[in-house]
Backbone as JSON, one array per atom type, in Angstrom:
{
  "sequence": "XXXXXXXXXXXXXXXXXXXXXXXXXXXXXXXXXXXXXXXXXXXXXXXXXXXXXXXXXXXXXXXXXXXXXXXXXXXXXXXXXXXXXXXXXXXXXXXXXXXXXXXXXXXXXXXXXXXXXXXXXXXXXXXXXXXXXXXXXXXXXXXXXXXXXXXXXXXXXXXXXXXXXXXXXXXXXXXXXXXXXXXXXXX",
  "N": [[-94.89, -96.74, -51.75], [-91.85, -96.52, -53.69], [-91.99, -97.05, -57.3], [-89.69, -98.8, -58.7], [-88.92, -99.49, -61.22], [-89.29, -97.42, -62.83], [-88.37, -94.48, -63.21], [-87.81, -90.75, -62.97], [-84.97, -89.54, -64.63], [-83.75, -87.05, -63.2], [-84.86, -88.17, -60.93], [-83.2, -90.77, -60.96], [-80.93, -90.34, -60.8], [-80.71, -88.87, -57.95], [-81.68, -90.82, -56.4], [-80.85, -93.69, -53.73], [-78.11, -95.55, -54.03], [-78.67, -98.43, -53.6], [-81.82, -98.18, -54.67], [-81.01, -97.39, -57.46], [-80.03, -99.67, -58.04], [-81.98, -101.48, -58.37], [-83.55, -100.56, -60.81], [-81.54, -100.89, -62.61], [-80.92, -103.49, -62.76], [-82.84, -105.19, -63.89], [-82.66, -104.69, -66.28], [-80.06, -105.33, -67.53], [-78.75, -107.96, -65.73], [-75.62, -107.4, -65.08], [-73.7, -107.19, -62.37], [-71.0, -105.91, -62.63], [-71.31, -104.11, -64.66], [-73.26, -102.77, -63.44], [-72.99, -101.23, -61.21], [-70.85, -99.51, -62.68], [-72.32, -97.78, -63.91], [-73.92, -96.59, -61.82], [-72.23, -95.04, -60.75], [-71.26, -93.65, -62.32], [-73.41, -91.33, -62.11], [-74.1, -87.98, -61.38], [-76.31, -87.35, -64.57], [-76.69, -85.5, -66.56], [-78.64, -86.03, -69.09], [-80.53, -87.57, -70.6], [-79.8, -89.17, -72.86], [-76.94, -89.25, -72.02], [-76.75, -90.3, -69.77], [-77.05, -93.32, -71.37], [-75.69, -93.49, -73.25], [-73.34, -93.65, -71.16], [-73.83, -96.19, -70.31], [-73.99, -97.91, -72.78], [-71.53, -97.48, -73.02], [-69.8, -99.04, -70.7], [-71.08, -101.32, -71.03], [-69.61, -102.45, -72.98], [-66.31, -103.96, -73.55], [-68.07, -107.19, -72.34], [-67.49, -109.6, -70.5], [-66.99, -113.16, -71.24], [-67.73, -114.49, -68.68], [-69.7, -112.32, -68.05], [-71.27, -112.49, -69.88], [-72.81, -115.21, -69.92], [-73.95, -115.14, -67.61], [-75.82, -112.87, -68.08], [-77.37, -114.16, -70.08], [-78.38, -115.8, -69.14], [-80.9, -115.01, -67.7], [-82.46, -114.46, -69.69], [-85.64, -115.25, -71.78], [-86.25, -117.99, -73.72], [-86.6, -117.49, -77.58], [-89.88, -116.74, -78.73], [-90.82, -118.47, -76.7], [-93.45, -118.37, -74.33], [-93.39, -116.23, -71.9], [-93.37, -116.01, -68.58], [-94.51, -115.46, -65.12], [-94.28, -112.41, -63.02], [-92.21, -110.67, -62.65], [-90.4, -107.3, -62.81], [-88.39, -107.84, -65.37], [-89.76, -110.06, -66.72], [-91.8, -109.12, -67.63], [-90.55, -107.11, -69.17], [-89.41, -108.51, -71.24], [-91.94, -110.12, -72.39], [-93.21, -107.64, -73.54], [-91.02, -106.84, -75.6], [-90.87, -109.03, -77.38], [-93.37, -109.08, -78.43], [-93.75, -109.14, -81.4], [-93.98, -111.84, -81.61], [-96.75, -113.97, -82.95], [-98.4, -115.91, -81.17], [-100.57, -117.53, -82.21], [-99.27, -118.32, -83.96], [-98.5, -120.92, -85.45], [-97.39, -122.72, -87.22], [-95.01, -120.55, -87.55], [-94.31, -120.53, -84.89], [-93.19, -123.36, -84.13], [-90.74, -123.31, -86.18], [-89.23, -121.19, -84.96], [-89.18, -122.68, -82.08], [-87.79, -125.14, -83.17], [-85.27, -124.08, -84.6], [-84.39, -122.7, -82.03], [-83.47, -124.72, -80.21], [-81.47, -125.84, -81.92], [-79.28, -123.94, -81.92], [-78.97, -123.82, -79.34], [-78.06, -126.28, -78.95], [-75.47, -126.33, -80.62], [-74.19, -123.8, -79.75], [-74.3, -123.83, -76.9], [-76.03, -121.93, -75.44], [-79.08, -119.77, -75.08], [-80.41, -118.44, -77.93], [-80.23, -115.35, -78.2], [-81.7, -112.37, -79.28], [-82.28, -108.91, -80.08], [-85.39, -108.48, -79.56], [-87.58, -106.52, -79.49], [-89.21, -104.9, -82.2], [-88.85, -105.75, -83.72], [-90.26, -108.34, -86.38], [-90.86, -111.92, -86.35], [-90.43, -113.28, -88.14], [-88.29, -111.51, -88.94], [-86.5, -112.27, -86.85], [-86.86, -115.11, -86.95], [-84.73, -115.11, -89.35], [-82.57, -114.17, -88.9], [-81.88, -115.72, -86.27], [-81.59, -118.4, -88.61], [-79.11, -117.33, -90.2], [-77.36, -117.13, -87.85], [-76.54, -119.16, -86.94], [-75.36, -120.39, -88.92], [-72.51, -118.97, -87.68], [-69.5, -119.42, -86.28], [-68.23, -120.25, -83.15], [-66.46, -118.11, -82.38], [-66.98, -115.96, -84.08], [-69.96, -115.26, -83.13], [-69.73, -114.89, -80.63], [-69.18, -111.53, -80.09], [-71.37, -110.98, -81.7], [-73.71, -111.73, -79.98], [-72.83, -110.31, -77.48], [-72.9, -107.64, -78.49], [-76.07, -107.66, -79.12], [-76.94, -107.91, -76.44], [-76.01, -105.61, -75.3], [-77.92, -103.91, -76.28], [-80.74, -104.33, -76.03], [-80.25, -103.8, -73.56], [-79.9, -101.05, -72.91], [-81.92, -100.42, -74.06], [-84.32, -101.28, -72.71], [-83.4, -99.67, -70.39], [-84.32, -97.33, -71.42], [-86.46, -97.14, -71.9], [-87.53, -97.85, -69.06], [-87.26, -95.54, -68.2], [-88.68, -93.37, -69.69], [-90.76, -94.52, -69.57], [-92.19, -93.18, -66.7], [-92.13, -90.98, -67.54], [-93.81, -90.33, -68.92], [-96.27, -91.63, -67.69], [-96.38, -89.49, -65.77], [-96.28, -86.92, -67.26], [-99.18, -87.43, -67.96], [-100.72, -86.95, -65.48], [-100.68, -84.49, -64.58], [-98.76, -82.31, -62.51], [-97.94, -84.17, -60.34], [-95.45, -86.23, -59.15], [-95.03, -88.23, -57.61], [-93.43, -91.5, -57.15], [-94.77, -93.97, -56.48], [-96.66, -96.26, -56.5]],
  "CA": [[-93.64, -97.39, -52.12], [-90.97, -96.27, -54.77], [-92.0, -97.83, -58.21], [-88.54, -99.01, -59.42], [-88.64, -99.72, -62.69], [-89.97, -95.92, -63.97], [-88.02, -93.26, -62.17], [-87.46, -90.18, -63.52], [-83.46, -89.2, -64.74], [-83.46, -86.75, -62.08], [-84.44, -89.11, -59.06], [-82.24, -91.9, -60.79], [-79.74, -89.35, -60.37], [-80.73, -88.49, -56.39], [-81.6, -91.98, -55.65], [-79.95, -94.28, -53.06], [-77.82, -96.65, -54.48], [-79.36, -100.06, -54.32], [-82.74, -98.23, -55.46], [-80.92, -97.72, -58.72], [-79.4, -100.71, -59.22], [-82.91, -102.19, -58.8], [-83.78, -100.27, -62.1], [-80.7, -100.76, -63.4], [-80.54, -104.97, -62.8], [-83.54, -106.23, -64.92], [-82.29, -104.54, -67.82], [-78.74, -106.29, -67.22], [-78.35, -108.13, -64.85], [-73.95, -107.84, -64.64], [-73.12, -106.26, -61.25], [-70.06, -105.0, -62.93], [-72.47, -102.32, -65.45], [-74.39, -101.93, -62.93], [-71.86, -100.43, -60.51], [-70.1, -98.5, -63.3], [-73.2, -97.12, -63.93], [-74.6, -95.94, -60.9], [-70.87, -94.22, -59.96], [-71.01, -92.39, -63.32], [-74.12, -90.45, -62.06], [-75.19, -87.81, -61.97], [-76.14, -87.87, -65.86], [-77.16, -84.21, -67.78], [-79.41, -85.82, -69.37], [-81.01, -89.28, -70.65], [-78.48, -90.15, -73.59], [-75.79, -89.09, -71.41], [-77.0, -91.99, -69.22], [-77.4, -94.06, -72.24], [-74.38, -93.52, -73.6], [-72.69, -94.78, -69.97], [-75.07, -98.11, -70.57], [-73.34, -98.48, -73.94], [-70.02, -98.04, -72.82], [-70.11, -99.78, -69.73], [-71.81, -102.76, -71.49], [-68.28, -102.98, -74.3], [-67.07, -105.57, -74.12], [-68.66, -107.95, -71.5], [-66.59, -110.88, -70.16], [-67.59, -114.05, -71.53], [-68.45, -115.3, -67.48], [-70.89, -111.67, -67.78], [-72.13, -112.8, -70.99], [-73.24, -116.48, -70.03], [-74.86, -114.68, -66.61], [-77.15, -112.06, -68.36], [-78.32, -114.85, -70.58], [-79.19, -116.78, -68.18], [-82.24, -114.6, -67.36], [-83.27, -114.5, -71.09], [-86.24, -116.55, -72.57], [-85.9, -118.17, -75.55], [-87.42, -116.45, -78.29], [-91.42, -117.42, -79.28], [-91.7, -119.17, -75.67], [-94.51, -117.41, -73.69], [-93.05, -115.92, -71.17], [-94.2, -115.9, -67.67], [-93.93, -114.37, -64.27], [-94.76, -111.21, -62.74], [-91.09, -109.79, -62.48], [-90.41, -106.6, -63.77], [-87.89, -108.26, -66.51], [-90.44, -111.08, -67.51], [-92.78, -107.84, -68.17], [-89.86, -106.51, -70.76], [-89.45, -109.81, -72.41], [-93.41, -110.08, -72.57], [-92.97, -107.18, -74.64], [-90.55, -107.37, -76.54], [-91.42, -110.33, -78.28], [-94.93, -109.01, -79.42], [-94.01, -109.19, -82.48], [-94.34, -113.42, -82.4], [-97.72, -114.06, -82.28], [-98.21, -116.92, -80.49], [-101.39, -118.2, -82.55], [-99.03, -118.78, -85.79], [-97.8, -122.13, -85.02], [-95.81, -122.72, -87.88], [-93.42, -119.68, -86.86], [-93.87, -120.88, -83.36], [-92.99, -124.42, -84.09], [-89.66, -123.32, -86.23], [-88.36, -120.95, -83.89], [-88.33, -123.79, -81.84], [-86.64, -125.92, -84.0], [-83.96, -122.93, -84.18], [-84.06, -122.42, -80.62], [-82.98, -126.2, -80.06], [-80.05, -126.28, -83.18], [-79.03, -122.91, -81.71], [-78.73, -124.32, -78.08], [-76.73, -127.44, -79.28], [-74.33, -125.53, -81.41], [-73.38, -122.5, -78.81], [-74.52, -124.12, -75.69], [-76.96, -120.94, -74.68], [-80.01, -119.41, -75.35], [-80.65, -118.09, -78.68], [-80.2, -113.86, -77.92], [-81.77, -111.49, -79.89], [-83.2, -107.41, -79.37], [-86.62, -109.0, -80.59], [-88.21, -105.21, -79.44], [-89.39, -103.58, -83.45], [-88.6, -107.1, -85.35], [-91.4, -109.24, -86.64], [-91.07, -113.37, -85.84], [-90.08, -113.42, -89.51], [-87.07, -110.82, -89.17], [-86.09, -113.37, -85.4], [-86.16, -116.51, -87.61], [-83.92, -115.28, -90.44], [-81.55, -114.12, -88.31], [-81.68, -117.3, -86.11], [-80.89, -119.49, -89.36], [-78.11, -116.79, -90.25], [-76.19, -117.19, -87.09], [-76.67, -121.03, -86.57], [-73.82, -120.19, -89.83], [-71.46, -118.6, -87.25], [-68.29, -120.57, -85.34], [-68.36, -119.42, -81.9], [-65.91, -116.86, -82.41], [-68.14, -114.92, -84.7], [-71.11, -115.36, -82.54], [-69.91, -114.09, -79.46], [-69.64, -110.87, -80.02], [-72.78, -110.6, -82.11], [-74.67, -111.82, -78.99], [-72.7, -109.01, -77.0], [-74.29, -106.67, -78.81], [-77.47, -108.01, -78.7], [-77.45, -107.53, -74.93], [-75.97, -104.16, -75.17], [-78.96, -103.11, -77.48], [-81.49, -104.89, -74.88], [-79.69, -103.11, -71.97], [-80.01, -99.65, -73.49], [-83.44, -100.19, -74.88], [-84.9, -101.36, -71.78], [-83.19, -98.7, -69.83], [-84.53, -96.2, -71.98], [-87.9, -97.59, -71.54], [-88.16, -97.81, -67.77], [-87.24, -94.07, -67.6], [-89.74, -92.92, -70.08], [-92.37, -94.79, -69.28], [-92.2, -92.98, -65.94], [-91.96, -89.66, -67.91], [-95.14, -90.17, -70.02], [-96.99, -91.23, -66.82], [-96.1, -88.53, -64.98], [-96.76, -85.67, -67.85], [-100.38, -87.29, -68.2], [-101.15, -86.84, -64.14], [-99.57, -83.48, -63.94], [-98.57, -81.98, -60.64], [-97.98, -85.43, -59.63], [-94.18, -86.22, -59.0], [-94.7, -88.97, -56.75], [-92.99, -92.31, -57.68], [-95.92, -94.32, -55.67], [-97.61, -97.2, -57.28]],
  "C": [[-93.23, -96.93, -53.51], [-91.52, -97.28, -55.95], [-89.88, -97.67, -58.86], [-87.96, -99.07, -60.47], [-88.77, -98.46, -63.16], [-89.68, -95.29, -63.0], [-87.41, -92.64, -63.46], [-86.0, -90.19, -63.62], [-83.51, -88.41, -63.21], [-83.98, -87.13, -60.89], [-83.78, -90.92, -59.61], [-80.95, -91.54, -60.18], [-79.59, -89.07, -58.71], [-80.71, -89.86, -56.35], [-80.81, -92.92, -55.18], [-78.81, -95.44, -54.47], [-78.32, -97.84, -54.9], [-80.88, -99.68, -54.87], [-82.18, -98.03, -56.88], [-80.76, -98.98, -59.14], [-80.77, -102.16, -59.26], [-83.76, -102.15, -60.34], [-83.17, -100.65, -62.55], [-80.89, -102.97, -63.75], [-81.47, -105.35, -63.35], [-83.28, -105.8, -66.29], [-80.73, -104.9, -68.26], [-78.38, -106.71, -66.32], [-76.63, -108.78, -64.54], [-73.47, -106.73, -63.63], [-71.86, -105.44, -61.74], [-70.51, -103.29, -63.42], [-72.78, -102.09, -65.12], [-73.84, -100.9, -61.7], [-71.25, -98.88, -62.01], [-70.8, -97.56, -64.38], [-74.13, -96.04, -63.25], [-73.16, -95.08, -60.4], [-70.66, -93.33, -60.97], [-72.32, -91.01, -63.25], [-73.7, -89.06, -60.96], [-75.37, -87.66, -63.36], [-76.81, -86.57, -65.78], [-78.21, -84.18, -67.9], [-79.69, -87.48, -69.89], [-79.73, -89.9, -71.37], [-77.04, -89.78, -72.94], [-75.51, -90.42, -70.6], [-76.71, -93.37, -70.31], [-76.26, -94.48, -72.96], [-73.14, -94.21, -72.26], [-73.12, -95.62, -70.54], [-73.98, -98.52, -71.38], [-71.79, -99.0, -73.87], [-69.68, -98.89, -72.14], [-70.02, -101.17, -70.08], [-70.61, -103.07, -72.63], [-66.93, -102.93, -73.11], [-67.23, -106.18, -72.34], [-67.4, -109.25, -71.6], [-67.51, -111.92, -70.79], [-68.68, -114.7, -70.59], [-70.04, -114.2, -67.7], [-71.93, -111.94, -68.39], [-73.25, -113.99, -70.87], [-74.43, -115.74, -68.72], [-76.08, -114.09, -66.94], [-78.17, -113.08, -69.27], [-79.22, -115.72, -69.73], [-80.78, -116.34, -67.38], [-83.09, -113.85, -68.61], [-84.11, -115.2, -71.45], [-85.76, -116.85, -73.94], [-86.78, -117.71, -76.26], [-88.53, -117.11, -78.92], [-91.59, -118.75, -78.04], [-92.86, -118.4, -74.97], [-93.75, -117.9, -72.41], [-93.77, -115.5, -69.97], [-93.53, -115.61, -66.46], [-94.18, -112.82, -64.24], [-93.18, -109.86, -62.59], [-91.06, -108.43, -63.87], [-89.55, -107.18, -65.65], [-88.87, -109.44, -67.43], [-91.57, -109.9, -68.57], [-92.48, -107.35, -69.43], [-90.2, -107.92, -71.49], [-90.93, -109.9, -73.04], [-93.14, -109.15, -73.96], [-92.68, -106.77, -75.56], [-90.77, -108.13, -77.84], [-92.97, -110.17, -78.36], [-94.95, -109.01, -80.47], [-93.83, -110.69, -83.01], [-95.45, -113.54, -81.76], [-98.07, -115.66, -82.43], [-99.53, -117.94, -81.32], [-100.63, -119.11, -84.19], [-97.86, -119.94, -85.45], [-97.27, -122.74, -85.77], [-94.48, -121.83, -87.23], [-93.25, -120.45, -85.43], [-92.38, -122.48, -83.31], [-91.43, -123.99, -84.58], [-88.61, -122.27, -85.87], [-87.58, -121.85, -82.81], [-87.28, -124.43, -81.58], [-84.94, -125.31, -84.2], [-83.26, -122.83, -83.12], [-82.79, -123.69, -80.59], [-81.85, -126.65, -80.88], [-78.95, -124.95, -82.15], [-78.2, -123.45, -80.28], [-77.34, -125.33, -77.76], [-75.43, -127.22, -79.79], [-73.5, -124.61, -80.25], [-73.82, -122.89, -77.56], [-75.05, -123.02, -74.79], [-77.85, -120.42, -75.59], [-79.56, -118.54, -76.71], [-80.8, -116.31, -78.28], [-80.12, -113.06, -78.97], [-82.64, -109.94, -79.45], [-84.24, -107.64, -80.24], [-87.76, -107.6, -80.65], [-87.98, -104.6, -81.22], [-89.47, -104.74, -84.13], [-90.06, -108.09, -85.3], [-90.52, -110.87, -86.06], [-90.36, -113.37, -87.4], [-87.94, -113.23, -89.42], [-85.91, -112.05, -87.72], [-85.22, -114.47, -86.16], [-84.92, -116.7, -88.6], [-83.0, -115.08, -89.94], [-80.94, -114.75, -87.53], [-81.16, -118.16, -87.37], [-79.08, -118.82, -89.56], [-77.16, -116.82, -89.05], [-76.09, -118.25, -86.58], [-75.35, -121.25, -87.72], [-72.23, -119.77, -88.97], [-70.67, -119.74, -86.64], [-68.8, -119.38, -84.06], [-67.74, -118.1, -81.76], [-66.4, -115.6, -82.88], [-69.37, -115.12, -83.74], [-71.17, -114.48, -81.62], [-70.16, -112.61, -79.33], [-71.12, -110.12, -80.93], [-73.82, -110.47, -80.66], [-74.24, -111.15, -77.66], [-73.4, -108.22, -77.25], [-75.79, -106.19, -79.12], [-78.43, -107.46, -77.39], [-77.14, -106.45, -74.43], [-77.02, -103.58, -75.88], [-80.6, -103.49, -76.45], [-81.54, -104.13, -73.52], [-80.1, -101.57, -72.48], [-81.03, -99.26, -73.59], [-84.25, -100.26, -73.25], [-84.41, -100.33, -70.86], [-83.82, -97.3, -70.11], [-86.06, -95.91, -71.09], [-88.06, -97.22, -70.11], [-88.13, -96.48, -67.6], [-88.52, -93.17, -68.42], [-91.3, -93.24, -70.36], [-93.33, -94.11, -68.07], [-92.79, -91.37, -65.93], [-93.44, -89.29, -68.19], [-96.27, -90.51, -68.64], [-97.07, -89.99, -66.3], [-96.31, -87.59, -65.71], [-98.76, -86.5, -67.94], [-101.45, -87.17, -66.75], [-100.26, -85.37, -63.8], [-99.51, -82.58, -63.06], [-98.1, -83.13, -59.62], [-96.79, -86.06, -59.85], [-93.96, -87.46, -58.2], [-94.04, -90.49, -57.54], [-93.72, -93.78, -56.78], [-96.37, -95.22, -56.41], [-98.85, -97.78, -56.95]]
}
């Protein structure tokens, strides 16, 4: 069986339809990007792809916006589930470690002001940032009105969508050069 998540560019490029948009949907899940993604292939080359993603993903409807969050954790919960997207989030967010229960505790506390204020999950590209760099930028946008917010937390999920896209394709790459001769997409 096809691993989904880690296909090379050129068999995202051959592959059926709904096997892309199985790659394509845990790293956004807005049927719109993910259509006007898979109809812009075939792609050159990766940032050719990548560059679709980006565009694609500007600007998001508010309804797309509230949807993709909706399969976000909040940030410094331990995340669980075997789905490929619980997998990203997992690691992502390695950089809150879960034993430092101060940070834990006022993420939180963030999460929960954050929630009440904008009525959705707290959305940040927590992939490279420490728990530190999360929280400051949590207090800093608990400052915004909604109007300023929104598109911050657009581009949040365009930077998420991109990143994780990147990821599933070159994780596929780096297998596949350290088994070499071995092309299969087999798990």
């Amino acid at each position: 069986m096809r691993t989904r998540q880690a296909m090379l560019l050129e068999q995202f490029n051959a592959a059926p339809a709904e096997e892309a948009r199985e790659l394509l949907k845990p790293c956004l899940d807005v049927p719109r990007w993910i259509d006007e993604v898979i109809s812009a292939r075939p792609f050159a080359s990766l940032d050719d792809l990548l560059d679709t993603a980006r565009t694609a993903a500007d600007p998001f409807t508010s309804a797309e916006l509230e949807g993709a969050l909706a399969h976000h954790p909040r940030i410094g919960e331990r995340v669980s589930g075997k789905s490929t997207e619980a997998s990203m989030s997992r690691n992502e967010q390695s950089g809150v470690d879960e034993r430092d229960a101060g940070t834990i505790a006022a993420l939180a506390e963030g999460n929960r002001a954050y929630e009440e204020k904008f009525g959705r999950v707290f959305l940040i590209r927590a992939a490279g940032r420490t728990a530190d760099e999360m929280l400051a930028a949590l207090h800093e946008r608990l400052g915004h009105t909604p109007e300023q917010e929104e598109p911050v937390v657009a581009q949040q999920l365009r930077e998420i969508a991109v990143l994780r896209l990147k990821q599933s394709l070159l994780k596929q790459s780096l297998l596949e050069q350290s088994v070499p001769g071995e092309r299969s997409m087999s798990s």
